[in-house]
XYZ file of C-alpha atoms in Angstrom:
227
model
C 121.156 147.961 -41.830
C 124.485 148.972 -40.364
C 127.072 146.302 -39.832
C 130.627 146.161 -38.525
C 133.041 143.490 -39.717
C 136.413 142.063 -38.733
C 137.362 141.148 -42.295
C 136.398 142.536 -45.742
C 134.509 139.480 -46.878
C 132.595 139.383 -43.622
C 130.202 141.816 -45.136
C 129.385 139.328 -47.850
C 127.061 137.587 -45.513
C 123.957 138.404 -47.369
C 122.902 135.757 -48.389
C 121.652 135.411 -49.178
C 121.974 133.318 -50.430
C 119.646 133.652 -51.157
C 116.141 132.470 -51.014
C 112.653 130.694 -51.270
C 109.920 128.573 -53.025
C 106.456 127.190 -52.230
C 104.380 124.211 -51.227
C 101.291 125.218 -53.255
C 99.639 122.703 -55.589
C 101.074 122.760 -59.131
C 100.630 121.123 -62.513
C 102.112 117.656 -62.790
C 105.641 117.584 -64.220
C 107.751 114.818 -65.779
C 109.156 112.236 -63.379
C 112.736 113.129 -62.407
C 115.533 111.421 -60.552
C 114.802 111.282 -56.819
C 117.857 113.417 -56.045
C 116.507 116.163 -58.307
C 113.125 116.443 -56.574
C 114.009 115.723 -52.934
C 112.597 118.565 -50.816
C 114.180 119.706 -47.564
C 111.967 119.107 -44.528
C 111.282 121.306 -41.520
C 113.297 118.936 -39.337
C 116.295 119.184 -41.690
C 116.078 122.976 -41.844
C 115.746 123.297 -38.074
C 118.672 120.923 -37.507
C 120.950 123.033 -39.746
C 119.730 126.224 -38.073
C 120.691 124.832 -34.668
C 124.030 123.557 -35.975
C 124.880 127.017 -37.351
C 123.898 128.569 -34.025
C 126.153 126.235 -32.084
C 129.042 126.725 -34.499
C 128.862 130.503 -34.051
C 128.090 130.519 -30.331
C 124.391 131.397 -30.802
C 124.831 135.113 -31.622
C 121.185 135.486 -32.660
C 119.322 132.794 -30.722
C 116.667 130.763 -32.504
C 114.405 133.649 -33.657
C 111.813 131.371 -35.231
C 108.071 131.913 -34.933
C 104.984 131.134 -36.979
C 104.262 128.428 -39.520
C 106.569 127.842 -42.482
C 105.836 126.082 -45.765
C 109.094 126.775 -47.597
C 112.631 125.648 -46.737
C 116.026 126.040 -48.372
C 119.386 124.460 -47.498
C 122.372 125.837 -49.433
C 126.147 125.872 -49.789
C 127.225 129.403 -50.813
C 130.143 131.193 -52.436
C 130.554 134.979 -52.139
C 132.908 137.286 -54.063
C 133.788 141.000 -54.128
C 133.609 143.532 -56.992
C 135.137 146.959 -56.163
C 132.823 149.926 -56.688
C 133.498 153.450 -57.907
C 136.112 155.174 -55.748
C 137.425 151.963 -54.206
C 140.938 152.314 -52.721
C 141.042 149.295 -50.403
C 139.205 147.656 -47.556
C 135.713 146.157 -47.636
C 133.905 148.984 -49.481
C 132.562 150.485 -51.567
C 131.733 147.486 -53.666
C 129.341 144.736 -54.629
C 129.193 141.355 -52.933
C 127.550 138.948 -55.378
C 127.199 135.265 -54.582
C 125.855 131.926 -55.741
C 124.485 128.933 -53.913
C 123.422 125.367 -54.593
C 121.349 122.942 -52.591
C 117.732 121.929 -51.978
C 114.574 124.044 -52.006
C 110.920 123.239 -51.363
C 108.969 122.288 -54.517
C 112.187 122.531 -56.531
C 114.436 119.777 -55.267
C 117.928 120.668 -56.450
C 118.190 124.401 -57.059
C 120.633 127.282 -57.439
C 120.595 130.790 -56.022
C 121.994 134.096 -57.245
C 122.331 137.175 -55.018
C 123.873 140.621 -54.945
C 124.530 143.243 -52.231
C 126.235 146.627 -52.170
C 128.404 147.849 -49.283
C 129.504 151.396 -48.522
C 130.719 153.474 -45.607
C 128.381 155.875 -43.804
C 130.742 157.754 -41.549
C 132.795 155.066 -39.815
C 130.110 152.405 -40.177
C 129.775 149.916 -42.982
C 126.275 149.848 -44.508
C 124.910 147.059 -46.694
C 121.865 147.139 -48.942
C 120.354 144.783 -51.490
C 121.547 145.424 -55.044
C 119.912 144.301 -58.310
C 120.784 140.649 -58.830
C 120.607 141.190 -62.602
C 123.452 143.691 -62.296
C 125.841 140.740 -61.989
C 123.896 137.633 -63.012
C 121.637 138.975 -65.762
C 123.102 136.712 -68.460
C 122.975 133.591 -66.292
C 119.364 134.253 -65.315
C 118.326 135.007 -68.899
C 119.841 131.691 -70.006
C 117.482 130.045 -67.499
C 114.506 131.952 -68.916
C 114.382 134.497 -66.065
C 113.819 138.011 -67.498
C 112.110 141.310 -66.581
C 113.348 141.116 -62.991
C 112.684 144.334 -60.986
C 115.696 146.156 -59.555
C 114.371 145.609 -56.004
C 115.081 141.882 -56.364
C 118.483 141.129 -54.835
C 118.245 137.316 -54.683
C 116.695 134.620 -56.866
C 116.381 130.883 -56.343
C 115.749 128.870 -59.511
C 115.559 125.263 -60.653
C 116.577 123.905 -64.058
C 112.928 123.751 -65.153
C 112.580 127.530 -65.044
C 110.663 127.864 -61.780
C 112.061 130.745 -59.737
C 111.283 132.756 -56.632
C 112.375 136.364 -56.137
C 113.516 137.972 -52.871
C 113.840 141.539 -51.649
C 116.267 142.060 -48.783
C 114.658 143.859 -45.825
C 117.264 143.709 -43.069
C 120.704 142.144 -42.656
C 122.686 141.572 -39.462
C 126.223 140.186 -39.520
C 128.271 139.228 -36.465
C 132.011 138.480 -36.757
C 132.864 135.457 -34.588
C 136.514 134.889 -35.489
C 138.943 135.558 -38.327
C 137.523 132.575 -40.216
C 133.861 132.679 -39.153
C 131.098 135.255 -39.441
C 127.431 134.660 -38.738
C 124.391 136.358 -40.251
C 120.629 136.545 -40.135
C 118.481 138.285 -42.771
C 114.825 139.174 -43.130
C 113.454 138.931 -46.672
C 110.263 139.567 -48.604
C 109.104 137.332 -51.455
C 107.923 139.573 -54.300
C 107.057 137.068 -57.045
C 108.773 134.705 -59.410
C 108.186 132.572 -62.484
C 106.432 129.303 -63.225
C 104.711 127.848 -60.195
C 105.825 130.812 -58.058
C 104.625 133.646 -60.315
C 101.668 134.581 -58.073
C 103.251 134.123 -54.661
C 104.241 136.570 -51.947
C 105.445 136.178 -48.389
C 108.159 136.792 -45.833
C 111.012 134.733 -44.504
C 114.260 134.582 -42.598
C 117.683 133.337 -43.652
C 120.325 132.107 -41.210
C 123.903 131.327 -42.160
C 127.618 131.202 -41.390
C 130.562 131.831 -43.709
C 134.323 132.104 -43.793
C 135.306 135.756 -44.458
C 138.707 134.723 -45.834
C 137.314 132.765 -48.783
C 133.587 133.566 -48.964
C 132.460 129.968 -48.476
C 129.492 129.241 -46.243
C 126.189 127.526 -45.501
C 122.682 128.886 -45.063
C 119.149 127.812 -44.248
C 115.971 129.677 -45.187
C 112.436 129.393 -43.815
C 109.515 131.298 -45.294
C 105.736 131.501 -45.381
C 104.228 131.904 -48.845
C 100.714 132.562 -50.080
C 98.956 133.397 -53.332
C 98.901 137.151 -53.877
C 95.689 137.131 -55.910
């Protein structure tokens, strides 16, 4: 996972924003406002994917294959926290972020993510960092505890359902001074509530502005019961 950037915040492209839910059958829940339970569709996710590709000049192509049963459409905000030995530039440091939008079987949802960046020679390397290292208190307030360190991104709704992601591979391409594009492979390693027994893999596609950390992302994943 070695990435070169034009701007410091360009490395904050991990999304990640972070990440996934499921279309498995679940126990019936109280009736909520339609805006709270509206799920993103495949057509909506694909349309955003194509829009992001066009906006960035298609640096990755479509890269979609297989059947998907989970979708996520998010607006994201990334920040930077200097790490030990930081003297300037994009690293070393943490790039935590939050997102809000729609997720399958959640409706309105929020995401929390964290990445760590450091130099390996002249190249900038990014790896997933424990999401609880930055957002532990926020997640605990939502009833999300005992999260393994390998989890770098969590998507959660206000009813306490959450899905946990492990970052596998990140690729970021600077497009201009105000636009960077990214694609990330992720593994679903569990969650809480209706997602406690799920596993799977997915891909996240997004663009963001490296000068202010604002961006958009779309996620598609395949989930199944791990029992």
